[in-house]
XYZ file of C-alpha atoms in Angstrom:
777
model
C 1.148 20.414 20.368
C -0.417 18.045 22.877
C -4.028 18.476 23.865
C -3.821 21.177 26.535
C -4.579 20.645 30.133
C -7.721 21.507 32.012
C -8.052 18.855 34.630
C -5.236 16.811 36.059
C -2.096 15.895 34.187
C -1.255 12.256 33.706
C 2.393 11.419 33.264
C 2.753 9.136 30.277
C 6.501 8.822 29.808
C 9.301 9.178 32.291
C 11.454 12.260 31.955
C 13.651 12.169 28.868
C 16.585 14.588 29.027
C 14.719 16.308 31.859
C 11.676 16.855 29.625
C 8.296 15.670 30.800
C 5.603 14.510 28.410
C 2.022 14.987 29.463
C -1.272 13.570 28.387
C -4.350 15.738 28.794
C -7.965 14.965 29.444
C -9.969 15.086 26.188
C -12.196 18.024 27.165
C -9.347 20.485 27.625
C -8.091 23.311 25.448
C -6.933 25.678 28.138
C -3.159 25.702 28.386
C -0.202 24.555 26.408
C 1.981 22.528 28.803
C 5.550 23.546 29.519
C 8.409 21.421 28.236
C 11.669 22.597 29.793
C 14.577 22.867 29.460
C 15.082 23.414 25.748
C 17.014 20.427 24.373
C 20.522 21.152 23.171
C 21.708 20.372 19.665
C 23.266 16.914 19.700
C 25.042 16.880 16.358
C 23.494 13.535 15.533
C 24.067 11.674 12.285
C 24.394 14.022 9.295
C 24.940 17.042 11.566
C 28.092 15.692 13.268
C 30.675 17.588 11.206
C 28.761 20.885 11.348
C 28.308 20.443 15.089
C 32.043 20.026 15.661
C 32.897 23.098 13.588
C 30.198 25.167 15.296
C 31.450 24.179 18.724
C 34.969 25.276 17.821
C 33.672 28.715 16.819
C 31.075 29.234 19.547
C 33.569 28.233 22.241
C 35.523 31.350 21.240
C 32.534 33.686 21.511
C 31.872 35.989 24.404
C 28.383 36.052 25.885
C 27.701 39.325 24.081
C 28.797 37.833 20.742
C 26.581 34.801 21.207
C 23.609 37.037 21.971
C 24.410 39.285 18.992
C 23.695 36.564 16.429
C 20.296 35.745 17.982
C 18.669 39.007 16.880
C 18.430 40.865 13.596
C 20.005 44.231 12.849
C 19.232 46.870 10.226
C 22.149 47.099 7.795
C 20.124 49.135 5.255
C 20.212 46.339 2.694
C 17.307 44.916 0.756
C 17.345 41.702 2.780
C 14.157 40.984 4.715
C 16.369 40.455 7.764
C 20.067 40.423 8.582
C 22.367 38.984 11.231
C 25.552 40.933 11.923
C 28.875 39.239 11.421
C 31.702 38.602 13.888
C 34.766 39.575 11.828
C 37.374 38.272 14.273
C 35.892 34.770 13.914
C 35.409 35.128 10.143
C 31.656 34.797 10.487
C 30.233 37.215 7.870
C 26.651 37.317 9.136
C 23.516 36.267 7.286
C 20.894 37.614 4.888
C 17.353 36.265 5.292
C 14.930 36.964 2.463
C 11.457 36.235 1.166
C 10.273 33.919 -0.172
C 9.490 30.465 -1.508
C 8.270 31.604 -4.945
C 11.273 33.686 -5.965
C 13.740 36.178 -4.490
C 11.460 39.096 -3.626
C 11.999 42.853 -3.834
C 15.172 42.968 -5.865
C 16.188 43.084 -9.511
C 17.429 40.481 -11.997
C 15.497 37.604 -10.489
C 12.745 35.249 -11.642
C 9.151 34.681 -10.584
C 8.255 31.010 -10.195
C 4.837 29.403 -9.971
C 3.574 29.860 -6.414
C 3.139 27.051 -3.906
C -0.408 26.295 -5.002
C 0.906 25.749 -8.534
C 3.515 23.317 -7.241
C 0.670 21.440 -5.594
C -1.281 21.385 -8.853
C 1.703 19.826 -10.608
C 1.712 16.703 -8.403
C 5.282 16.426 -9.671
C 8.065 15.614 -7.198
C 10.810 15.801 -9.830
C 9.672 19.245 -10.977
C 9.393 20.450 -7.367
C 13.040 19.516 -6.786
C 14.146 21.159 -10.039
C 12.276 24.308 -9.049
C 14.023 24.168 -5.669
C 17.438 23.920 -7.322
C 16.651 26.968 -9.457
C 15.309 28.912 -6.468
C 18.360 28.020 -4.435
C 20.691 29.117 -7.192
C 19.088 32.548 -7.497
C 19.129 33.056 -3.742
C 22.786 32.068 -3.568
C 23.858 34.387 -6.372
C 22.044 37.237 -4.646
C 23.806 36.544 -1.360
C 20.794 35.161 0.480
C 21.789 32.731 3.210
C 18.273 31.787 4.292
C 15.321 31.556 1.908
C 12.117 32.164 3.845
C 10.207 29.211 2.428
C 8.808 26.779 1.479
C 5.388 26.868 3.131
C 3.767 23.616 4.273
C 0.440 25.046 5.159
C -1.775 26.414 6.384
C -3.575 23.100 6.576
C -6.459 24.759 4.718
C -8.792 24.294 7.664
C -10.064 27.731 6.563
C -10.957 27.603 2.867
C -10.986 31.399 2.646
C -7.578 31.633 4.312
C -5.668 34.534 2.804
C -2.342 32.693 2.589
C -3.375 29.191 1.568
C -1.880 29.820 -1.882
C 1.656 30.036 -0.473
C 1.439 26.357 0.456
C 0.918 23.621 -2.063
C -2.167 21.720 -0.961
C -5.070 21.161 1.381
C -3.692 17.661 1.964
C -0.779 17.202 4.394
C 0.699 14.245 2.548
C 0.858 16.029 -0.816
C 2.085 19.219 0.811
C 4.854 17.489 2.736
C 6.090 15.372 -0.162
C 6.402 18.313 -2.558
C 7.882 20.727 -0.029
C 10.472 18.122 1.000
C 11.674 18.004 -2.594
C 11.855 21.808 -2.551
C 14.016 21.710 0.582
C 16.392 19.187 -0.988
C 16.621 21.263 -4.165
C 17.196 24.636 -2.492
C 19.709 23.324 0.034
C 21.662 21.558 -2.723
C 22.705 25.113 -3.636
C 24.001 25.730 -0.082
C 21.067 27.999 0.799
C 19.112 27.278 3.992
C 15.369 26.831 3.812
C 13.188 28.392 6.489
C 10.185 26.145 6.698
C 6.960 27.985 7.328
C 3.768 26.262 8.463
C 2.237 29.657 8.086
C 4.098 29.398 10.100
C 5.010 26.855 12.840
C 2.236 26.106 13.735
C -1.568 26.424 13.438
C -1.681 29.868 11.734
C -4.816 29.009 9.775
C -6.360 32.433 9.182
C -5.376 36.058 8.776
C -8.189 37.436 10.923
C -6.702 38.147 14.382
C -3.425 36.625 13.227
C -1.277 38.827 15.483
C -1.417 40.944 18.622
C -3.045 44.328 17.983
C -3.393 46.742 20.887
C -5.178 44.958 23.696
C -6.560 42.217 21.425
C -4.469 39.065 21.558
C -3.655 37.019 18.497
C -6.086 34.219 17.844
C -5.508 30.996 19.743
C -5.653 27.950 17.483
C -6.854 25.218 19.812
C -5.677 21.911 18.421
C -5.845 18.473 20.003
C -2.918 16.085 20.176
C -4.129 13.564 17.586
C -5.026 16.188 15.002
C -1.758 18.008 15.610
C 0.249 14.927 14.711
C -1.875 13.526 11.894
C -2.664 16.818 10.141
C -0.753 19.964 11.134
C 2.613 18.444 12.039
C 2.583 15.789 9.319
C 4.188 17.767 6.448
C 6.636 19.397 8.810
C 8.059 15.974 9.641
C 8.860 15.496 5.953
C 10.840 18.725 5.864
C 12.819 18.006 9.015
C 13.664 14.599 7.557
C 14.695 16.323 4.313
C 17.222 18.327 6.328
C 15.800 21.825 6.582
C 18.104 24.042 8.619
C 15.516 26.501 9.873
C 11.925 26.738 11.048
C 9.906 29.940 11.414
C 7.414 30.180 14.270
C 4.137 31.991 13.746
C 2.210 35.034 14.985
C -0.747 33.186 16.457
C -1.222 31.589 19.817
C -1.471 27.834 20.044
C -3.677 26.602 22.862
C -3.383 30.034 24.528
C 0.424 30.323 24.260
C 2.149 32.402 21.577
C 3.771 30.099 19.043
C 7.227 31.685 19.314
C 7.208 31.084 23.057
C 5.431 27.726 23.075
C 7.783 25.296 24.750
C 5.559 22.312 23.955
C 5.722 22.784 20.195
C 9.298 24.110 20.043
C 11.054 22.063 22.704
C 8.719 19.078 22.938
C 7.555 18.364 19.405
C 10.165 19.975 17.179
C 13.457 19.629 19.010
C 12.763 16.394 20.875
C 10.141 14.289 19.112
C 11.369 15.246 15.630
C 15.049 15.542 16.552
C 15.401 18.930 14.832
C 19.019 20.115 14.844
C 18.592 23.501 13.197
C 17.344 26.781 14.675
C 13.974 28.465 15.129
C 13.477 32.057 13.934
C 10.485 34.209 14.760
C 8.192 35.614 12.154
C 8.789 39.340 11.889
C 7.566 40.821 15.171
C 6.255 37.517 16.557
C 8.618 37.523 19.543
C 6.877 38.559 22.763
C 9.070 37.908 25.797
C 12.506 37.276 27.241
C 11.260 33.794 28.136
C 10.919 32.915 24.453
C 14.595 31.913 24.729
C 14.203 29.120 27.305
C 10.930 28.167 25.602
C 12.805 27.263 22.404
C 13.132 30.345 20.171
C 16.677 30.784 18.825
C 16.553 33.964 16.721
C 14.332 37.070 16.795
C 13.453 39.039 13.657
C 13.672 41.709 12.357
C 15.396 42.414 15.682
C 15.117 41.008 19.176
C 14.604 44.266 21.032
C 13.490 44.885 23.709
C 13.313 41.270 24.818
C 16.838 40.032 24.128
C 19.998 41.946 23.262
C 21.218 43.659 26.426
C 18.233 42.263 28.341
C 19.256 38.688 27.539
C 22.885 39.391 28.472
C 21.720 40.770 31.809
C 19.376 37.825 32.345
C 22.270 35.421 31.907
C 24.483 37.407 34.248
C 21.752 37.511 36.865
C 21.167 33.779 36.588
C 17.552 33.963 35.374
C 18.483 32.432 32.002
C 21.246 29.815 31.911
C 24.118 30.640 29.595
C 23.872 27.086 28.268
C 20.610 28.068 26.567
C 22.247 31.056 24.840
C 25.157 28.841 23.844
C 22.720 26.344 22.337
C 20.986 29.142 20.401
C 24.319 30.227 18.940
C 25.328 26.611 18.287
C 22.176 25.883 16.326
C 22.624 29.012 14.193
C 26.322 28.478 13.468
C 25.912 24.701 12.957
C 23.272 25.422 10.314
C 25.681 27.834 8.609
C 28.331 25.116 8.504
C 25.826 22.400 7.565
C 25.011 24.273 4.353
C 28.728 24.928 3.757
C 28.251 28.674 3.746
C 31.736 29.006 5.225
C 33.084 28.134 1.773
C 34.900 31.152 0.288
C 32.869 30.763 -2.916
C 29.624 31.607 -1.122
C 28.741 35.243 -1.923
C 28.822 37.916 0.750
C 25.507 38.236 2.617
C 23.094 40.465 0.702
C 25.541 41.280 -2.089
C 22.725 41.356 -4.641
C 20.101 42.918 -2.365
C 20.470 46.721 -2.585
C 18.366 48.742 -0.197
C 17.169 51.173 -2.869
C 16.686 49.944 -6.414
C 15.724 53.364 -7.767
C 19.259 54.774 -7.413
C 22.430 53.534 -9.138
C 23.687 50.307 -7.589
C 25.867 47.313 -8.361
C 24.107 44.861 -10.642
C 24.181 41.252 -9.491
C 22.526 38.863 -11.947
C 20.509 36.270 -10.069
C 19.074 34.363 -13.002
C 20.459 31.415 -14.933
C 19.123 30.924 -18.499
C 19.326 27.170 -17.906
C 16.431 27.526 -15.424
C 13.962 28.921 -17.965
C 12.606 25.481 -19.009
C 11.902 24.670 -15.335
C 10.121 27.995 -14.840
C 7.995 27.409 -17.943
C 7.203 23.806 -17.057
C 6.229 24.894 -13.551
C 3.807 27.397 -15.064
C 2.380 24.779 -17.437
C 1.801 22.206 -14.707
C 0.266 24.870 -12.468
C -2.756 24.754 -14.819
C -5.552 22.218 -14.288
C -8.051 21.474 -17.045
C -11.363 20.568 -15.392
C -13.786 20.791 -18.324
C -13.288 20.147 -22.056
C -16.326 19.485 -24.229
C -17.201 19.726 -27.943
C -13.542 19.007 -28.818
C -12.740 22.568 -27.821
C -9.145 21.953 -26.760
C -6.544 21.788 -28.041
C -7.276 24.462 -30.623
C -7.008 23.265 -34.198
C -5.727 25.988 -36.563
C -8.300 28.660 -35.621
C -8.832 31.594 -37.969
C -10.204 34.021 -35.402
C -9.588 34.002 -31.650
C -11.204 36.474 -29.249
C -9.808 37.100 -25.773
C -11.582 38.899 -22.947
C -11.147 39.656 -19.283
C -9.121 41.719 -16.864
C -6.637 38.956 -15.998
C -5.167 38.743 -19.495
C -2.865 41.780 -19.376
C 0.079 42.865 -17.235
C -1.108 45.042 -14.315
C 0.119 48.625 -13.869
C 2.768 49.767 -11.389
C 4.552 46.415 -11.414
C 8.137 47.658 -11.426
C 10.437 48.899 -8.688
C 10.454 52.376 -10.233
C 6.651 52.559 -10.366
C 5.949 50.890 -7.037
C 2.957 52.527 -5.375
C 1.968 51.321 -1.922
C 3.427 47.885 -2.522
C 2.156 47.287 -6.066
C 5.543 45.779 -6.945
C 7.242 44.990 -3.640
C 4.243 43.134 -2.195
C 2.513 42.039 -5.401
C -0.468 44.403 -5.072
C -0.432 45.573 -8.705
C -3.545 43.537 -9.677
C -5.551 45.482 -7.065
C -4.011 48.899 -7.765
C -6.586 51.565 -6.853
C -8.835 48.813 -5.486
C -9.204 47.686 -1.864
C -6.779 44.759 -1.489
C -8.490 43.691 1.736
C -11.998 43.291 0.359
C -11.709 42.801 -3.399
C -12.442 39.239 -4.523
C -10.502 39.811 -7.756
C -7.366 41.501 -8.996
C -9.184 43.589 -11.541
C -6.161 45.433 -12.909
C -4.369 42.570 -14.575
C -2.819 39.096 -14.600
C -2.185 37.508 -11.227
C 1.292 36.119 -11.870
C 1.387 35.687 -8.090
C -0.616 36.938 -5.120
C -0.023 39.543 -2.420
C 2.224 39.815 0.617
C 5.627 38.522 1.596
C 5.184 35.545 -0.736
C 4.778 37.805 -3.778
C 7.102 37.610 -6.770
C 9.038 40.457 -8.398
C 10.447 39.014 -11.637
C 12.601 41.081 -13.954
C 10.576 39.852 -16.930
C 7.122 38.384 -17.429
C 4.772 37.432 -20.244
C 1.036 37.990 -19.838
C -1.565 35.915 -21.691
C -2.323 38.899 -23.911
C 1.335 39.264 -24.891
C 1.605 35.543 -25.622
C -1.553 35.603 -27.767
C -0.244 38.544 -29.790
C 3.001 36.643 -30.441
C 1.105 33.464 -31.363
C -1.199 35.317 -33.730
C 1.811 36.825 -35.484
C 3.381 33.373 -35.806
C 0.282 31.421 -36.892
C -1.497 34.137 -38.855
C -4.915 34.061 -37.149
C -6.938 37.161 -36.327
C -6.832 38.141 -32.661
C -9.737 40.171 -31.262
C -9.236 41.744 -27.831
C -11.496 43.396 -25.283
C -9.921 43.165 -21.858
C -11.901 45.872 -20.064
C -15.608 45.615 -20.853
C -17.825 43.923 -18.263
C -20.144 42.668 -21.039
C -17.997 42.746 -24.166
C -19.188 42.638 -27.722
C -18.386 39.272 -29.284
C -17.613 38.659 -32.935
C -19.853 35.704 -33.854
C -17.233 34.562 -36.359
C -14.822 33.714 -33.534
C -13.672 30.092 -33.578
C -13.062 30.300 -29.862
C -13.399 32.872 -27.094
C -11.064 32.824 -24.105
C -12.134 34.674 -20.959
C -9.532 35.460 -18.286
C -10.612 36.065 -14.697
C -8.933 35.645 -11.340
C -9.465 35.159 -7.609
C -7.399 37.476 -5.410
C -5.760 36.776 -2.050
C -3.083 38.409 0.037
C -1.317 38.199 3.362
C -3.095 40.163 6.082
C -6.671 39.409 5.048
C -8.764 36.347 4.378
C -10.654 36.066 1.115
C -14.091 37.722 1.247
C -15.745 35.188 -1.068
C -15.012 32.314 -3.434
C -16.772 33.728 -6.507
C -17.798 37.131 -7.819
C -20.808 38.289 -9.811
C -18.799 40.614 -12.080
C -16.679 37.808 -13.525
C -19.535 35.307 -13.745
C -21.660 37.871 -15.602
C -18.811 38.602 -18.021
C -18.312 34.897 -18.725
C -22.004 34.308 -19.355
C -22.219 37.387 -21.596
C -19.416 36.030 -23.782
C -20.830 32.502 -23.769
C -24.235 33.801 -24.885
C -22.591 34.855 -28.158
C -19.724 32.397 -28.578
C -20.280 28.678 -29.159
C -16.927 27.672 -27.714
C -16.013 29.685 -24.633
C -12.905 28.789 -22.653
C -12.609 30.142 -19.101
C -9.162 30.575 -17.547
C -8.670 31.606 -13.923
C -5.568 32.800 -12.132
C -6.754 31.754 -8.698
C -5.174 31.936 -5.269
C -7.368 29.130 -3.931
C -10.660 27.402 -4.732
C -12.886 29.371 -7.113
C -16.535 28.312 -7.402
C -17.826 27.907 -10.959
C -21.513 27.030 -10.687
C -22.466 30.554 -11.713
C -21.485 29.738 -15.311
C -20.115 26.218 -15.708
C -23.398 24.688 -16.875
C -23.829 27.227 -19.675
C -23.896 25.081 -22.840
C -21.330 27.300 -24.537
C -18.819 27.204 -21.686
C -16.994 24.261 -23.164
C -13.663 24.386 -21.304
C -12.490 25.566 -17.876
C -8.906 25.855 -16.644
C -7.633 26.751 -13.177
C -4.227 28.296 -13.812
C -3.530 29.163 -10.174
C -0.542 31.540 -9.873
C 1.788 30.501 -12.708
C 4.608 33.013 -12.238
C 6.421 35.000 -14.898
C 5.666 32.500 -17.685
C 1.873 32.673 -17.235
C 1.227 33.793 -20.814
C 3.537 31.360 -22.575
C 2.177 28.485 -20.475
C -1.504 29.026 -21.219
C -0.933 29.546 -24.942
C 1.114 26.344 -25.179
C -1.671 24.463 -23.401
C -4.507 25.930 -25.469
C -2.784 25.168 -28.763
C -1.670 21.687 -27.773
C 2.074 22.341 -27.631
C 1.809 21.079 -24.068
C -0.598 18.481 -22.712
C -2.389 19.388 -19.451
C -1.275 17.178 -16.571
C -2.109 19.271 -13.494
C -4.516 17.976 -10.868
C -6.423 19.896 -8.218
C -4.585 20.070 -4.864
C -7.890 20.933 -3.146
C -11.647 20.377 -3.585
C -13.923 22.703 -5.554
C -17.426 22.687 -4.068
C -20.690 23.357 -5.876
C -21.561 26.084 -3.389
C -19.707 27.776 -0.556
C -21.968 26.250 2.099
C -20.745 22.783 1.111
C -17.434 23.491 2.865
C -19.333 23.647 6.162
C -17.145 24.527 9.160
C -14.072 24.761 6.911
C -15.299 27.795 4.969
C -14.776 30.917 7.074
C -12.169 32.278 9.468
C -13.338 32.109 13.059
C -14.359 35.448 14.558
C -14.647 36.478 18.209
C -16.499 39.821 18.137
C -15.757 41.921 21.202
C -13.299 39.438 22.671
C -9.794 40.423 23.673
C -8.771 36.773 23.440
C -10.040 35.366 20.093
C -10.357 31.596 19.919
C -10.454 29.107 17.041
C -11.553 25.500 17.444
C -11.227 22.688 14.915
C -13.702 19.956 15.887
C -13.504 18.357 12.430
C -10.083 16.977 13.350
C -8.336 15.366 10.401
C -11.467 15.491 8.235
C -10.518 18.437 6.052
C -11.022 19.077 2.330
C -11.802 15.831 0.450
C -11.937 13.839 3.701
C -14.615 16.213 5.008
C -16.630 15.862 1.798
C -16.399 12.070 1.916
C -17.299 11.877 5.592
C -20.262 14.235 5.108
C -21.384 12.546 1.847
C -21.225 15.815 -0.108
C -20.632 15.644 -3.848
C -18.126 18.286 -4.983
C -18.086 20.038 -8.321
C -14.483 18.943 -8.882
C -12.839 16.579 -6.439
C -9.347 16.693 -4.968
C -6.836 15.172 -7.382
C -9.016 15.738 -10.466
C -7.667 17.020 -13.754
C -8.151 16.263 -17.450
C -5.659 15.518 -20.208
C -5.686 15.520 -24.013
C -5.087 11.775 -23.856
C -6.646 8.843 -21.972
C -5.032 6.743 -19.261
C -6.222 3.247 -18.387
C -5.591 1.579 -15.012
C -5.372 -2.176 -14.358
C -3.664 -5.006 -12.464
C -3.283 -3.837 -8.890
C -0.867 -6.092 -6.982
C -0.051 -5.978 -3.264
C 3.422 -7.127 -2.288
C 4.822 -8.155 1.099
C 7.323 -5.982 2.891
C 10.925 -6.664 1.898
C 12.541 -9.553 3.815
C 9.382 -9.779 5.890
C 9.402 -12.188 8.832
C 6.439 -14.456 9.353
C 5.238 -12.438 12.354
C 3.320 -9.182 11.875
C 5.231 -5.927 12.340
C 5.260 -4.533 15.889
C 2.384 -2.267 16.810
C 4.676 0.612 17.836
C 8.049 1.831 16.540
C 11.138 1.332 18.672
C 13.862 3.073 16.667
C 16.182 5.855 17.761
C 15.297 9.472 17.112
C 16.742 10.799 13.849
C 15.845 13.938 11.917
C 12.086 13.627 11.519
C 11.303 11.173 14.314
C 11.890 7.540 15.166
C 14.024 5.863 12.525
C 11.792 2.852 11.908
C 8.811 5.034 10.988
C 10.277 4.919 7.465
C 10.457 1.123 7.402
C 8.647 -0.166 4.287
C 5.794 -2.486 5.246
C 4.170 -3.140 1.866
C 4.479 -2.410 -1.831
C 1.632 -1.802 -4.258
C 1.846 -1.871 -8.043
C -0.523 -1.222 -10.926
C -0.420 -1.054 -14.710
C -0.902 2.305 -16.467
C -1.511 2.557 -20.218
C -1.719 5.665 -22.391
C -4.734 4.749 -24.483
C -4.840 8.021 -26.403
C -3.115 9.567 -29.391
C -0.701 12.013 -27.740
C 1.997 11.741 -25.099
C 1.041 12.812 -21.619
C 1.804 12.606 -17.914
C -0.583 11.198 -15.341
C -0.538 11.745 -11.578
C -1.348 8.245 -10.332
C -2.740 8.450 -6.794
C -2.872 5.897 -3.984
C -5.321 6.273 -1.088
C -5.722 4.214 2.086
C -8.785 3.851 4.283
C -7.582 2.980 7.772
C -9.576 0.709 10.094
C -12.302 2.799 11.695
C -11.763 5.844 9.469
C -14.672 7.503 7.691
C -12.646 8.656 4.691
C -9.683 7.685 2.552
C -6.332 9.458 2.849
C -3.714 10.115 0.184
C -0.667 7.981 0.854
C 1.217 7.956 -2.442
C 1.488 9.526 -5.881
C 3.728 9.130 -8.916
C 3.680 10.992 -12.223
C 5.034 9.006 -15.172
C 5.047 10.340 -18.735
C 3.859 7.874 -21.376
C 3.901 7.904 -25.165
C 0.724 6.881 -27.031
C 0.123 3.180 -26.493
C 2.890 2.869 -23.899
C 2.326 0.687 -20.846
C 4.169 1.045 -17.551
C 4.180 -0.481 -14.097
C 3.717 2.135 -11.350
C 5.003 1.211 -7.895
C 4.366 2.558 -4.410
C 6.006 1.800 -1.071
C 3.958 2.101 2.099
C 5.949 2.833 5.244
C 5.059 2.330 8.875
C 4.476 6.074 9.206
C 2.059 6.150 6.276
C -0.026 3.363 7.800
C -0.009 4.589 11.411
C -2.248 6.759 13.559
C -1.209 8.787 16.614
C -2.039 7.078 19.893
C -2.610 9.801 22.492
C -2.330 7.368 25.416
C 0.991 5.859 24.365
C 2.237 9.096 22.778
C 3.484 7.052 19.830
C 2.564 6.183 16.269
C 0.432 3.043 16.276
C 0.104 0.465 13.525
C -3.467 -0.700 14.083
C -4.484 -4.298 13.567
C -7.146 -4.823 10.927
C -7.915 -4.420 7.238
C -6.605 -1.428 5.273
C -8.442 -0.652 2.038
C -6.008 0.458 -0.675
C -7.176 2.318 -3.769
C -5.375 3.531 -6.899
C -6.759 5.911 -9.481
C -6.846 9.319 -11.118
C -8.475 11.372 -8.321
C -9.790 11.068 -4.785
C -13.133 9.711 -6.023
C -12.217 8.080 -9.355
C -10.364 5.028 -8.070
C -10.919 1.989 -10.278
C -8.416 -0.275 -8.487
C -8.790 -1.670 -4.982
C -7.078 -4.226 -2.764
C -6.680 -4.959 0.947
C -3.760 -5.046 3.325
C -4.339 -6.986 6.528
C -2.148 -6.320 9.552
């Protein structure tokens, strides 16, 4: 949202559709400005047909019927939320369900690599394939709206408890991958509900929602940072066509996000031209006025704010019926846009029984054809960050020893055995532990993490199970001790693999980024084993300086949250059946203090109105480290392979059909889904030569960064991931658009293409960039 107002307001633009845009003085964080009325759906461009069909239906609705589809009802199904149907109009209602990593809390479904693993893949093609598979399972289960993907938080809190649901600490990477997810899911006629954890600025779990007389935390974000950091990935998803956006629990510049007219009406529905509808997070609705302020649907119900109260408000004239009509139009247009009126679309919630422990109709959600995508997603979720003494890949070992609590399937991870959310909310790894304060999931493999983004797959393979199968196939001796804090090590072991993890869940921020128990276990094994491989299942950055310099710790892998195929993936990687190609979607520091103001959630002891400020602006993660001249342990974008890639021959090309005059400083195009149309005009192309100089095939995430005039750090502005055979050479191309080269001008309230020199870098990580050129505008 725009920098809030403290002193006087300065009118920047004339009224557009009766909406007024304000500019604030730079010292203000006090109030989120009002933007009223809420803009009506226009049915522009690709939404025209859905708009016409929705109008034909909504025109037949009574006021009470229109209001009825704006709030959830309890139909005793397993859906996270439901909208009742209107039988006389042949509208069957809707099932909304968690989440972006797999259909949660039902049977016969899969568990995909979590968002952080998608980020580690740096693979747009795989992200789309995963989206297609996710969409297919949701459709077969009768889910109309998949509550995902997540494009945030922006990782301005490194210990944030839900960072893992999003894909990256970088907005460009996050937006690009999530956009592919949206395209994939919606290709199966299932709506995506984009969550910026949610929209917008929900950066921490501490004080995330109203509790008693303590307000939810207010994330106080300035205009420039809002556009260049927090809103950036959301633009990609609106452009990709997402039908739904979920607003968040927190306040934004003192106003609750689900009633914030600036962000909902001003940014989302006007500046970005969003045609879909906004749904509240569960229980994040706070007032009748959320309707005129831009909220379209309340969940899990809209009582006591809407329902009969909204009908009465319309009849009394305090809320115009046109706003309720627009709410219904946006909901029904989205239903038509995804072609859910097709008779082949399953009945809402048909595969989502309310009680899985009693006999019920079996609806198979899975498709065997998706198994290769699930496995590849798990493989590319892993990032190899250390590999010395030719440790990996393993070469016909005779004896392999495995250790650590994260190697085996945790207890109570079925619907029948669910105990206090061990299955339903993914808390099995912390069974009989404190999920709020434990730094690890000490009871078993973290296939996923905890909360509404958890996975509940029908089947899974732990690392221990995969090692047992591999030992039977290859004939090596497998030694196991998965429980001892300082295990005995057979000195005849060719390799020792230690499995640890780093726990996180919704509702709490992470207490720390390392733990003494796991570090001690790793060092104890390394003291007795010449080649010790460390594998983490980590829901965010995990510090390694407590053991990484041990001479016998010869390999380290961050597996993140690989999903149901965690075991098969790591065994394929260790034995060289698959070549590591993952890269870090965040920075790993040498010590926690190196993250500076980004480390901890912001606390307000004793305050009834907690506040969070973000003075670092856009300088988060690797940009913060570069600006502050801090050397990380492992930089953003870093990851090793079993082969070698060589970079050469950077070439800058002119924009296609470029006139002799420089491009205009500001865009002038019409508003389309995502913003002004000419923001996606290509201004330059950049190419380089990539060669696989090793002996095995592999994929490389080639990264392009730009340092803008006056900026103190580079920013990711492109990535491609080609696969090359040994000795193969390939040209890798990037297109740079106006949007990717612009900054937000708070005076003009527009994206500005600055005049000056832009430094362009290409390489294998944010700090290993052997190629450089300049673009002058």
